[in-house]
Amino acid sequence: MKIKDKEFEIFISEDEINFRIKQIADKINEDYAGKELLIIPVLNGAVLFASELMKKITIPCQFSFVKISTYFKTESTGNFNQLFGITEDIKDKHLLIIEDIVDTGFTMGNLITNLKEQQPASIGICTLLLKKKASNSSIKVNYTGFEIEDKFVVGYGLDYDGYGRNLSAIYVLKS
Ligand code: IMP
Ligand code: MG
């Protein structure tokens, strides 16, 4: 499959993704039983993952989206731009951040620092994909869909230069 100037091949199928999302939702429902959650999906990438996951959350929950962009084409720019964020009071709330992918952990680290200032009761992290090199960073991910090698992927919310987010499976850049 070609997106702009690059060739991609299938990496994780839609069935595998859906199966894993159900397992994660079950675990979240169990872990937060008796509590309320404020789910924070990170736009744009987490939108497909978050919408599939939220249908399977059975505990009382609310949503608030944040939008961040740090990526330029296939490389992290190292700049953190929070474009828009949470407007409601998050003090003493249990937050669960939903991401498409944690790569260097830079985005997540900055977001957590921002959120902590407002003294939530807890901050959990749920990501569809975790790049293995991120395990070296100080970010502790609570729920991971798939741990992957350090390769560039698209689909299921993830983009290459703005394209490919709508793909229902995950594709990897052909080497
Ligand atoms: P980090 O700050 O390096 O952890 O990068 C996180 C953000 O970069 C993610 O939210 C994605 O938007 C983007 N990103 C990282 N790796 C990939 C990839 O393989 N494909 C598409 N986007 C990626
Ligand atoms: Mg993202």
mmCIF file of C-alpha atoms and ligand atoms in Angstrom:
data_model
loop_
_atom_site.group_PDB
_atom_site.id
_atom_site.type_symbol
_atom_site.label_atom_id
_atom_site.label_comp_id
_atom_site.label_asym_id
_atom_site.label_seq_id
_atom_site.Cartn_x
_atom_site.Cartn_y
_atom_site.Cartn_z
ATOM 1 C CA MET A 1 0.000 0.000 0.000
ATOM 2 C CA LYS A 2 1.342 3.379 -0.948
ATOM 3 C CA ILE A 3 0.894 6.577 1.075
ATOM 4 C CA LYS A 4 2.382 9.607 -0.613
ATOM 5 C CA ASP A 5 5.975 8.597 -1.474
ATOM 6 C CA LYS A 6 6.245 5.555 0.845
ATOM 7 C CA GLU A 7 5.306 1.859 0.685
ATOM 8 C CA PHE A 8 3.681 0.182 3.689
ATOM 9 C CA GLU A 9 2.725 -3.434 4.409
ATOM 10 C CA ILE A 10 0.200 -4.980 6.798
ATOM 11 C CA PHE A 11 1.500 -5.282 10.352
ATOM 12 C CA ILE A 12 -1.412 -5.771 12.790
ATOM 13 C CA SER A 13 -4.847 -6.821 11.493
ATOM 14 C CA GLU A 14 -8.161 -5.257 12.444
ATOM 15 C CA ASP A 15 -9.230 -8.505 14.195
ATOM 16 C CA GLU A 16 -6.078 -8.571 16.301
ATOM 17 C CA ILE A 17 -6.602 -4.928 17.270
ATOM 18 C CA ASN A 18 -10.250 -5.450 18.237
ATOM 19 C CA PHE A 19 -9.443 -8.547 20.263
ATOM 20 C CA ARG A 20 -6.732 -6.715 22.173
ATOM 21 C CA ILE A 21 -8.945 -3.644 22.787
ATOM 22 C CA LYS A 22 -11.584 -5.862 24.397
ATOM 23 C CA GLN A 23 -8.937 -7.360 26.720
ATOM 24 C CA ILE A 24 -7.701 -3.892 27.701
ATOM 25 C CA ALA A 25 -11.238 -2.610 28.348
ATOM 26 C CA ASP A 26 -11.966 -5.628 30.580
ATOM 27 C CA LYS A 27 -8.820 -4.901 32.573
ATOM 28 C CA ILE A 28 -9.674 -1.182 32.930
ATOM 29 C CA ASN A 29 -13.215 -2.029 34.087
ATOM 30 C CA GLU A 30 -11.729 -4.375 36.672
ATOM 31 C CA ASP A 31 -8.960 -2.034 37.864
ATOM 32 C CA TYR A 32 -11.233 1.001 38.247
ATOM 33 C CA ALA A 33 -14.271 -0.842 39.641
ATOM 34 C CA GLY A 34 -16.105 1.385 42.130
ATOM 35 C CA LYS A 35 -14.382 4.498 40.771
ATOM 36 C CA GLU A 36 -15.161 7.098 38.133
ATOM 37 C CA LEU A 37 -12.832 7.837 35.241
ATOM 38 C CA LEU A 38 -12.042 10.914 33.228
ATOM 39 C CA ILE A 39 -10.723 9.514 29.969
ATOM 40 C CA ILE A 40 -8.346 11.784 28.085
ATOM 41 C CA PRO A 41 -7.744 10.745 24.469
ATOM 42 C CA VAL A 42 -4.910 12.555 22.734
ATOM 43 C CA LEU A 43 -5.972 13.893 19.334
ATOM 44 C CA ASN A 44 -5.603 13.210 16.488
ATOM 45 C CA GLY A 45 -3.937 9.831 16.718
ATOM 46 C CA ALA A 46 -5.894 8.226 19.559
ATOM 47 C CA VAL A 47 -9.318 8.871 18.085
ATOM 48 C CA LEU A 48 -9.976 5.438 16.540
ATOM 49 C CA PHE A 49 -8.490 3.531 19.480
ATOM 50 C CA ALA A 50 -10.352 5.668 22.026
ATOM 51 C CA SER A 51 -13.720 5.333 20.287
ATOM 52 C CA GLU A 52 -13.435 1.550 20.096
ATOM 53 C CA LEU A 53 -12.253 1.340 23.703
ATOM 54 C CA MET A 54 -14.890 3.695 25.127
ATOM 55 C CA LYS A 55 -17.724 1.503 23.817
ATOM 56 C CA LYS A 56 -16.394 -1.292 26.006
ATOM 57 C CA ILE A 57 -15.911 0.707 29.220
ATOM 58 C CA THR A 58 -18.690 -0.131 31.660
ATOM 59 C CA ILE A 59 -17.700 1.948 34.698
ATOM 60 C CA PRO A 60 -18.986 5.554 34.976
ATOM 61 C CA CYS A 61 -16.765 7.748 32.824
ATOM 62 C CA GLN A 62 -16.422 11.122 31.153
ATOM 63 C CA PHE A 63 -14.274 12.247 28.253
ATOM 64 C CA SER A 64 -12.103 15.219 27.593
ATOM 65 C CA PHE A 65 -9.878 15.438 24.526
ATOM 66 C CA VAL A 66 -6.491 17.094 24.329
ATOM 67 C CA LYS A 67 -4.709 17.929 21.123
ATOM 68 C CA ILE A 68 -0.955 17.832 20.866
ATOM 69 C CA SER A 69 1.352 17.733 17.910
ATOM 70 C CA THR A 70 5.048 16.936 18.126
ATOM 71 C CA TYR A 71 5.684 15.015 14.923
ATOM 72 C CA PHE A 72 6.838 16.201 11.552
ATOM 73 C CA LYS A 73 6.616 13.558 8.808
ATOM 74 C CA THR A 74 8.439 10.507 10.226
ATOM 75 C CA GLU A 75 10.568 12.151 12.889
ATOM 76 C CA SER A 76 9.903 13.535 16.347
ATOM 77 C CA THR A 77 10.529 17.298 16.315
ATOM 78 C CA GLY A 78 11.215 17.470 20.014
ATOM 79 C CA ASN A 79 8.827 20.410 20.322
ATOM 80 C CA PHE A 80 5.812 20.048 22.556
ATOM 81 C CA ASN A 81 2.823 21.990 21.305
ATOM 82 C CA GLN A 82 -0.335 21.557 23.302
ATOM 83 C CA LEU A 83 -2.842 23.011 20.895
ATOM 84 C CA PHE A 84 -5.887 22.709 23.079
ATOM 85 C CA GLY A 85 -6.539 21.079 26.384
ATOM 86 C CA ILE A 86 -8.876 20.280 29.208
ATOM 87 C CA THR A 87 -11.332 22.912 30.356
ATOM 88 C CA GLU A 88 -12.983 21.081 33.256
ATOM 89 C CA ASP A 89 -11.692 20.715 36.794
ATOM 90 C CA ILE A 90 -9.545 17.579 37.060
ATOM 91 C CA LYS A 91 -8.598 17.930 40.720
ATOM 92 C CA ASP A 92 -9.083 14.656 42.632
ATOM 93 C CA LYS A 93 -10.251 12.833 39.503
ATOM 94 C CA HIS A 94 -8.898 9.550 38.181
ATOM 95 C CA LEU A 95 -7.478 10.299 34.748
ATOM 96 C CA LEU A 96 -6.746 7.800 32.023
ATOM 97 C CA ILE A 97 -4.734 9.144 29.086
ATOM 98 C CA ILE A 98 -5.328 7.345 25.792
ATOM 99 C CA GLU A 99 -2.592 7.491 23.146
ATOM 100 C CA ASP A 100 -2.072 5.880 19.766
ATOM 101 C CA ILE A 101 1.632 5.321 20.325
ATOM 102 C CA VAL A 102 4.337 6.085 22.830
ATOM 103 C CA ASP A 103 7.589 6.493 20.937
ATOM 104 C CA THR A 104 10.247 8.460 22.838
ATOM 105 C CA GLY A 105 7.794 9.185 25.666
ATOM 106 C CA PHE A 106 8.432 12.897 25.210
ATOM 107 C CA THR A 107 4.793 13.817 24.458
ATOM 108 C CA MET A 108 3.470 11.733 27.332
ATOM 109 C CA GLY A 109 6.049 13.104 29.760
ATOM 110 C CA ASN A 110 5.051 16.670 29.006
ATOM 111 C CA LEU A 111 1.348 15.961 29.165
ATOM 112 C CA ILE A 112 1.703 14.248 32.539
ATOM 113 C CA THR A 113 3.722 17.151 33.944
ATOM 114 C CA ASN A 114 0.950 19.513 32.816
ATOM 115 C CA LEU A 115 -1.844 17.417 34.284
ATOM 116 C CA LYS A 116 -0.069 16.783 37.604
ATOM 117 C CA GLU A 117 -0.056 20.515 38.320
ATOM 118 C CA GLN A 118 -3.831 20.311 38.669
ATOM 119 C CA GLN A 119 -3.608 17.568 41.308
ATOM 120 C CA PRO A 120 -5.707 14.722 39.929
ATOM 121 C CA ALA A 121 -6.282 11.684 42.185
ATOM 122 C CA SER A 122 -4.365 9.472 39.745
ATOM 123 C CA ILE A 123 -3.043 9.396 36.189
ATOM 124 C CA GLY A 124 -3.132 6.164 34.187
ATOM 125 C CA ILE A 125 -1.670 5.689 30.708
ATOM 126 C CA CYS A 126 -3.148 3.511 28.004
ATOM 127 C CA THR A 127 -1.510 3.251 24.590
ATOM 128 C CA LEU A 128 -2.346 1.137 21.573
ATOM 129 C CA LEU A 129 1.312 0.836 20.597
ATOM 130 C CA LEU A 130 4.503 1.102 22.599
ATOM 131 C CA LYS A 131 7.844 1.325 20.870
ATOM 132 C CA LYS A 132 10.326 -0.846 22.751
ATOM 133 C CA LYS A 133 12.903 1.879 23.095
ATOM 134 C CA ALA A 134 10.291 3.844 25.086
ATOM 135 C CA SER A 135 10.557 1.266 27.864
ATOM 136 C CA ASN A 136 13.878 2.936 28.740
ATOM 137 C CA SER A 137 12.156 6.252 29.396
ATOM 138 C CA SER A 138 10.687 7.160 32.765
ATOM 139 C CA ILE A 139 7.102 6.864 31.497
ATOM 140 C CA LYS A 140 5.172 4.044 33.136
ATOM 141 C CA VAL A 141 2.496 2.795 30.758
ATOM 142 C CA ASN A 142 -0.351 0.965 32.529
ATOM 143 C CA TYR A 143 -2.099 -0.539 29.501
ATOM 144 C CA THR A 144 -0.342 -1.426 26.238
ATOM 145 C CA GLY A 145 -2.011 -2.879 23.149
ATOM 146 C CA PHE A 146 1.113 -4.034 21.365
ATOM 147 C CA GLU A 147 4.791 -3.560 22.031
ATOM 148 C CA ILE A 148 6.606 -3.013 18.737
ATOM 149 C CA GLU A 149 10.137 -2.590 17.415
ATOM 150 C CA ASP A 150 11.319 0.885 16.514
ATOM 151 C CA LYS A 151 9.615 1.030 13.107
ATOM 152 C CA PHE A 152 7.375 3.630 11.526
ATOM 153 C CA VAL A 153 3.725 2.587 11.428
ATOM 154 C CA VAL A 154 0.471 4.040 10.100
ATOM 155 C CA GLY A 155 -3.236 3.266 10.307
ATOM 156 C CA TYR A 156 -5.814 3.007 13.052
ATOM 157 C CA GLY A 157 -5.294 6.668 13.910
ATOM 158 C CA LEU A 158 -1.583 6.886 13.138
ATOM 159 C CA ASP A 159 -0.531 9.012 10.202
ATOM 160 C CA TYR A 160 2.237 9.593 7.750
ATOM 161 C CA ASP A 161 2.292 13.331 7.036
ATOM 162 C CA GLY A 162 -1.429 13.551 7.835
ATOM 163 C CA TYR A 163 -2.514 10.522 5.787
ATOM 164 C CA GLY A 164 -3.426 6.960 6.662
ATOM 165 C CA ARG A 165 -5.265 7.594 9.946
ATOM 166 C CA ASN A 166 -8.485 6.118 8.560
ATOM 167 C CA LEU A 167 -6.973 2.677 7.816
ATOM 168 C CA SER A 168 -8.663 -0.026 9.906
ATOM 169 C CA ALA A 169 -5.446 -2.027 10.383
ATOM 170 C CA ILE A 170 -1.870 -1.046 11.241
ATOM 171 C CA TYR A 171 0.747 -0.960 8.482
ATOM 172 C CA VAL A 172 4.529 -0.752 8.728
ATOM 173 C CA LEU A 173 6.953 1.097 6.491
ATOM 174 C CA LYS A 174 8.616 -1.308 4.049
ATOM 175 C CA SER A 175 12.367 -1.352 4.440
HETATM 176 P P1 IMP B 1 6.852 10.661 21.373
HETATM 177 O O1 IMP B 1 6.665 12.012 21.965
HETATM 178 O O2 IMP B 1 8.202 10.492 20.743
HETATM 179 O O3 IMP B 1 6.553 9.521 22.333
HETATM 180 O O4 IMP B 1 5.892 10.556 20.130
HETATM 181 C C1 IMP B 1 4.572 10.358 20.289
HETATM 182 C C2 IMP B 1 3.765 10.838 19.108
HETATM 183 O O5 IMP B 1 4.496 10.752 17.870
HETATM 184 C C3 IMP B 1 2.582 9.945 18.934
HETATM 185 O O6 IMP B 1 1.463 10.443 19.606
HETATM 186 C C4 IMP B 1 2.374 9.907 17.434
HETATM 187 O O7 IMP B 1 1.496 10.941 17.047
HETATM 188 C C5 IMP B 1 3.728 10.162 16.848
HETATM 189 N N1 IMP B 1 4.389 8.915 16.400
HETATM 190 C C6 IMP B 1 5.377 8.241 17.009
HETATM 191 N N2 IMP B 1 5.738 7.133 16.330
HETATM 192 C C7 IMP B 1 4.938 7.108 15.239
HETATM 193 C C8 IMP B 1 4.820 6.175 14.134
HETATM 194 O O8 IMP B 1 5.494 5.133 14.010
HETATM 195 N N3 IMP B 1 3.867 6.487 13.211
HETATM 196 C C9 IMP B 1 3.089 7.610 13.290
HETATM 197 N N4 IMP B 1 3.159 8.493 14.307
HETATM 198 C C10 IMP B 1 4.083 8.244 15.269
HETATM 199 MG MG MG B 2 -0.360 11.144 18.654
#
